[in-house]
Coordinates of C-alpha atoms in Angstrom, one line a residue:
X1 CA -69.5 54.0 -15.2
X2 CA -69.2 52.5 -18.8
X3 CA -70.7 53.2 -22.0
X4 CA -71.0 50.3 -24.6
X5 CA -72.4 52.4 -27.4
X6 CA -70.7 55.1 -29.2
X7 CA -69.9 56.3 -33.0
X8 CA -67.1 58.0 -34.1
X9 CA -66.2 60.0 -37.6
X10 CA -65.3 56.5 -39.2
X11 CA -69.5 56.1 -39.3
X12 CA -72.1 59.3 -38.4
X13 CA -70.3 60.8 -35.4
X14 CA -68.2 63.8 -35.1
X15 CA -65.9 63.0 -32.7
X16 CA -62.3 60.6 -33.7
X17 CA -61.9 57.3 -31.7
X18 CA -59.2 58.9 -30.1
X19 CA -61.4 61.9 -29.0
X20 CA -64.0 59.8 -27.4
X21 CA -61.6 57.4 -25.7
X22 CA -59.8 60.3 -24.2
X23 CA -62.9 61.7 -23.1
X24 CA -63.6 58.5 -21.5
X25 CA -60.9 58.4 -19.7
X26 CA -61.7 61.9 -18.6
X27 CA -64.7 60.9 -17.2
X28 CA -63.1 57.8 -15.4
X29 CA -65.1 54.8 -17.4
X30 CA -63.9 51.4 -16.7
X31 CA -65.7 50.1 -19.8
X32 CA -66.2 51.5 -23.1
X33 CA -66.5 51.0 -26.7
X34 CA -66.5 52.5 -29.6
X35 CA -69.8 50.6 -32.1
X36 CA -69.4 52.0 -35.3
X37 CA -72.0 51.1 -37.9
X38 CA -71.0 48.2 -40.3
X39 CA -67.5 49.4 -40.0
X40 CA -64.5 48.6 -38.1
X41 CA -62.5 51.5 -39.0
X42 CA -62.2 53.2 -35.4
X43 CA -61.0 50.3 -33.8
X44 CA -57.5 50.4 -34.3
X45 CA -57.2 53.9 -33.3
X46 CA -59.3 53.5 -30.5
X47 CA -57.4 50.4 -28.8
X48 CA -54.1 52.6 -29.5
X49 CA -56.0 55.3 -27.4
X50 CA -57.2 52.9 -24.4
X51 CA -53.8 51.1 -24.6
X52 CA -52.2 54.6 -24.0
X53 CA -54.4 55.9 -21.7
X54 CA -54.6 52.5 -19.6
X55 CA -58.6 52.4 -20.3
X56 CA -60.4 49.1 -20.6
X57 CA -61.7 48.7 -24.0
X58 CA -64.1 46.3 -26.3
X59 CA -63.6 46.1 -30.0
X60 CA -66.9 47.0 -31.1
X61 CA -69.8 47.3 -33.8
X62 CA -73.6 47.8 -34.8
X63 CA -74.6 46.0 -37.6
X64 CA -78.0 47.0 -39.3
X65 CA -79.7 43.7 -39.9
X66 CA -82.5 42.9 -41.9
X67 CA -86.0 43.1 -40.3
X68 CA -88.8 44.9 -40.6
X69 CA -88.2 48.1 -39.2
X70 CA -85.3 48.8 -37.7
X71 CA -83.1 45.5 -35.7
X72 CA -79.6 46.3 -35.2
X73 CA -76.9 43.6 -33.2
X74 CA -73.8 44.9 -31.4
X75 CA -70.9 43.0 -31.4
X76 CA -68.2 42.9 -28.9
X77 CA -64.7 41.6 -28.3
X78 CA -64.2 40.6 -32.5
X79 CA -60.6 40.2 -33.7
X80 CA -60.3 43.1 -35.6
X81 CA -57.5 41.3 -38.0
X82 CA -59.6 38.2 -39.6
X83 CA -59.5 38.4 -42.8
X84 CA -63.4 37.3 -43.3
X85 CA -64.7 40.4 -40.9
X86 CA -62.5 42.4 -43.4
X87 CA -63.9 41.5 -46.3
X88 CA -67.4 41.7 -44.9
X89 CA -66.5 45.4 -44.0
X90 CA -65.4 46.1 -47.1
X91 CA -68.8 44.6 -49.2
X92 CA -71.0 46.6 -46.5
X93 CA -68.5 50.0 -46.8
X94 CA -69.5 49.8 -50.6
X95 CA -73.2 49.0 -50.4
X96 CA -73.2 52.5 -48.4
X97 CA -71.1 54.5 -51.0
X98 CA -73.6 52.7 -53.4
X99 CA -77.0 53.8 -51.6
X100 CA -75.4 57.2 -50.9
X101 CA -75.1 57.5 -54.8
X102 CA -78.8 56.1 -55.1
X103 CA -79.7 58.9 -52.3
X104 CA -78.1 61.9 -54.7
X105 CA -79.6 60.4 -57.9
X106 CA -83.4 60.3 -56.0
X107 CA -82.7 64.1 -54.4
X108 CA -81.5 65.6 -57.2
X109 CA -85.0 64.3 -58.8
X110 CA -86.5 66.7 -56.4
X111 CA -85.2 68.9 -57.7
X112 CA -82.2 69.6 -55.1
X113 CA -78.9 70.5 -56.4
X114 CA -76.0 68.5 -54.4
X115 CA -73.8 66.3 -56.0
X116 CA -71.7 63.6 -54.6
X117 CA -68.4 65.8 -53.9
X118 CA -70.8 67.9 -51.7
X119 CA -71.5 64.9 -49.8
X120 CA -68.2 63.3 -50.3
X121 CA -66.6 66.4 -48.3
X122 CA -68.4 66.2 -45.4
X123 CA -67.6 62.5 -45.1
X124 CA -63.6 63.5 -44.7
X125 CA -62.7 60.0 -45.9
X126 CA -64.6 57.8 -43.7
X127 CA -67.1 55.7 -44.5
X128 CA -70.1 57.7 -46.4
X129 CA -73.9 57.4 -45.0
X130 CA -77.4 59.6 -44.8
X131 CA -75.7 62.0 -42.3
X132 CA -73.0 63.4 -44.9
X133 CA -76.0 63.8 -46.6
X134 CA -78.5 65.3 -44.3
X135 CA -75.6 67.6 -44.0
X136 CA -75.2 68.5 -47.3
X137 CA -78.8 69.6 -47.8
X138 CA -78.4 71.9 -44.6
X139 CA -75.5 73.4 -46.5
X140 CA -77.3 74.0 -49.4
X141 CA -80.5 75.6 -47.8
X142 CA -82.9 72.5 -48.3
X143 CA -83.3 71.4 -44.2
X144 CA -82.9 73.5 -41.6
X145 CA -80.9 71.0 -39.6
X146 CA -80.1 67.5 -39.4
X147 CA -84.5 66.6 -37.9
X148 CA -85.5 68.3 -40.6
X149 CA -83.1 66.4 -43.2
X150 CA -84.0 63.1 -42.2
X151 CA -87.7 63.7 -41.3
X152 CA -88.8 65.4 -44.6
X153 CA -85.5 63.1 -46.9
X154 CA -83.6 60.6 -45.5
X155 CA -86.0 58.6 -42.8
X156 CA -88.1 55.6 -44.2
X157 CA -90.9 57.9 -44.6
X158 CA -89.1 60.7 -46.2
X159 CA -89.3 61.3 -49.7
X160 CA -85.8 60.2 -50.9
X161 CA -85.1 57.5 -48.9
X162 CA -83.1 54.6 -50.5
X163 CA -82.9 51.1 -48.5
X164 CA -79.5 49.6 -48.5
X165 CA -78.0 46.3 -48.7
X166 CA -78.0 44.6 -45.0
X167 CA -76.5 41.2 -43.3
X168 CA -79.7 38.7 -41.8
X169 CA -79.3 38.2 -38.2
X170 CA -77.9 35.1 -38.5
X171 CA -75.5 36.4 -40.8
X172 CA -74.0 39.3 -38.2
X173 CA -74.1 36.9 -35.4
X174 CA -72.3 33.8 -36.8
X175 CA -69.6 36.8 -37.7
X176 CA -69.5 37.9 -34.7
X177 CA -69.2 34.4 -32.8
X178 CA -66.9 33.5 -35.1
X179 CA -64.4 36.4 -34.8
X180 CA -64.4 35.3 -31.0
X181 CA -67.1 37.7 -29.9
X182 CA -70.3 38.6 -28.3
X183 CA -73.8 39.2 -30.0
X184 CA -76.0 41.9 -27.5
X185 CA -79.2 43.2 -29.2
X186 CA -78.9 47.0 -29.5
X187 CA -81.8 49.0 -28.1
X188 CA -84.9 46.9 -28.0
X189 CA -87.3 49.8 -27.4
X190 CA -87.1 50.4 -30.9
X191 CA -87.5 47.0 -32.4
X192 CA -90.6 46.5 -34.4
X193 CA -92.4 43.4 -32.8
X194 CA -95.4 42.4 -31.4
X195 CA -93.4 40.1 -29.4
X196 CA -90.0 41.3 -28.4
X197 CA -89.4 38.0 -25.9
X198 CA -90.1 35.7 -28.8
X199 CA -88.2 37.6 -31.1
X200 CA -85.1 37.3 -28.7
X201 CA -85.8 33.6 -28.2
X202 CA -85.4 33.2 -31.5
X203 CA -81.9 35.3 -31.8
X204 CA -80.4 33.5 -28.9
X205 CA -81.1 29.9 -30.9
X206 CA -79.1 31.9 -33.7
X207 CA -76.3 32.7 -30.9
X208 CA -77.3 36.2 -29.3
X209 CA -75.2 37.0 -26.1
X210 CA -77.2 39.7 -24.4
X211 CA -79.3 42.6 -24.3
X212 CA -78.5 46.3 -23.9
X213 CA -81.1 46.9 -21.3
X214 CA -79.4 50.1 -20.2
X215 CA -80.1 52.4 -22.8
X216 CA -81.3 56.7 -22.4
X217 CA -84.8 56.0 -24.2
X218 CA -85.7 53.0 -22.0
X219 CA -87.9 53.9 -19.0
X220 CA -87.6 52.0 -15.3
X221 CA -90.2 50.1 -16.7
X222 CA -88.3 49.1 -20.2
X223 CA -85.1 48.4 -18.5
X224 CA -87.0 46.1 -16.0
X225 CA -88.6 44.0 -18.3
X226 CA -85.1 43.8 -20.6
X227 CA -83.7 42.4 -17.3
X228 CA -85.8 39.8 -16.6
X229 CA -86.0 38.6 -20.7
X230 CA -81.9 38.4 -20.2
X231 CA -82.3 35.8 -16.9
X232 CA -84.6 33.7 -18.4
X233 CA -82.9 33.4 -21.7
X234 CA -79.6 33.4 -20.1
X235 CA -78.3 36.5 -21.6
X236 CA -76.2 39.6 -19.9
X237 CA -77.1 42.9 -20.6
X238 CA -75.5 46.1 -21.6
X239 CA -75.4 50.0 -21.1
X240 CA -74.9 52.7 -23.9
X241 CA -75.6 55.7 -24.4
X242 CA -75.6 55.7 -28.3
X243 CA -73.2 59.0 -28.5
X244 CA -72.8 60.3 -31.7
X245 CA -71.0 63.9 -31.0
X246 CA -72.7 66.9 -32.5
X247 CA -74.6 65.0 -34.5
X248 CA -76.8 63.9 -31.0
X249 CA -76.4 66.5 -28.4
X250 CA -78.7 64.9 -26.2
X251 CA -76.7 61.5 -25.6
X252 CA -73.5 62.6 -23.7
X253 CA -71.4 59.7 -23.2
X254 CA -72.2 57.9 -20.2
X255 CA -75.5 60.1 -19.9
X256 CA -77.1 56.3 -19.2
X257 CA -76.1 56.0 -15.6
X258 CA -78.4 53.3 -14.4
X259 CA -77.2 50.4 -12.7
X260 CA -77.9 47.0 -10.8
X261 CA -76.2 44.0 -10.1
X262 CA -77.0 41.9 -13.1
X263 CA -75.6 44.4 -15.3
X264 CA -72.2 44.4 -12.8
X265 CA -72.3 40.8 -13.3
X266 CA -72.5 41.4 -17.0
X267 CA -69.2 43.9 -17.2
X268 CA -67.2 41.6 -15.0
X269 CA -68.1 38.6 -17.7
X270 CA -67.5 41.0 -20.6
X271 CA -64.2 42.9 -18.9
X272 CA -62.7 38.9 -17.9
X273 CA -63.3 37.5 -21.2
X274 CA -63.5 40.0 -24.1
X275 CA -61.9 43.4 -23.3
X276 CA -58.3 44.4 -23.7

């Protein structure tokens, strides 16, 4: 088993790198990593953990990139020290901290009282986003819980939504190449396209690595047709689960337990060349 696709407290999980890794472990992966979005906080905690615990482990992140609807790019096996992917991460941790202020100022407009300390606590100093929020409001009595938050607030259709500041695809990629890893297009169920192959052509001429086929909201079907898009692009695919603690009670880590030889082909490329 391995899982490709988790979040941590250093984005909108609940659990520390060091939980998740150890529950890894626990649950005998040979593969994991932790993605956090547009942050690279976990990772140092989470190598420490894998190191310790003799786990294979990917540096990892999900990048929200601009599109129209949602398009987000995982990357894998990035030096976590260069000082360019550092100062990306800290332009990306402000534009959040930035919309989050937006999000307050547009809520409290509704008539909601929450203030950015509310928020701010529920954060417990990582990186601030719509689930510190969402949370807030459930504390304060306006959503029941965090569906309700997002559907009636914090979604693009909900009434206080704020979009943020995000990297084009060519912009997460060539980062992503150039801190020595790998570009793999997170969940392409949820892409917005009337042509997902030729939207994927189109990323692999930017420098896109792969596909994460392998993912809980993908039918047979879905994974099947992911597959063959990687062959004829040339692309190795991925499995995740897309954990996020609490916060997703429904996505256990390694809950996506699918498997086939392409995708063993895959971890063998990613555990040889990329992981530590």
């Amino acid at each position: 088993m391995i899982d490709l696709h988790m979040h941590s407290t250093a984005s909108d999980g609940t659990d520390t790198p060091k939980e998740i890794i150890t529950k890894c472990r626990k649950l005998g992966l040979r593969l994991s990593a932790v993605t956090d979005h547009d942050t690279m906080d976990s990772q140092t905690e989470a190598i420490a953990t894998a190191k310790e615990l003799k786990l294979k482990y990917l540096t990892g992140v999900e990048f929200s990139v601009r599109h129209t609807g949602e398009l987000h790019i995982l990357g894998y096996g990035m030096d976590t020290a260069d000082r360019e992917l550092a100062g990306m991460m800290d332009d990306l941790r402000g534009s959040r901290v930035e919309r989050v202020r937006e999000i307050i100022r547009v809520v409290q407009e509704h008539g909601m009282k929450i203030d950015f300390a509310d928020v701010e606590r529920f954060a417990k100093g990582n990186t601030l986003g719509r689930p510190h929020v969402a949370l807030a409001l459930i504390e304060k009595g306006y959503a029941s819980d965090l569906q309700d938050a997002f559907t009636r607030y914090l979604n693009e259709e909900g009434s206080c939504y704020v979009q943020r500041r995000k990297l084009s695809p060519q912009q997460a990629i060539e980062m992503i190449l150039k801190t020595g890893g790998i570009p793999v297009l997170a969940h392409p169920k949820f892409v917005r396209t009337d042509d997902i192959e030729a939207l994927v052509a189109e990323l692999r001429k930017m420098g896109l690595g792969g596909i994460e086929a392998y993912y809980p909201a993908h039918s047979d079907a879905d994974v099947e047709r992911y597959l063959k898009i990687a062959k004829r692009h040339g692309l190795i695919v991925t499995q995740g689960s897309d954990y996020h603690g609490a916060m997703r009670p429904y996505a256990a880590i390694a809950c996506e337990k699918r498997t086939g030889p392409y995708l063993n082909e895959s971890i063998k490329i990613l555990t040889e060349k990329y992981a530590i």
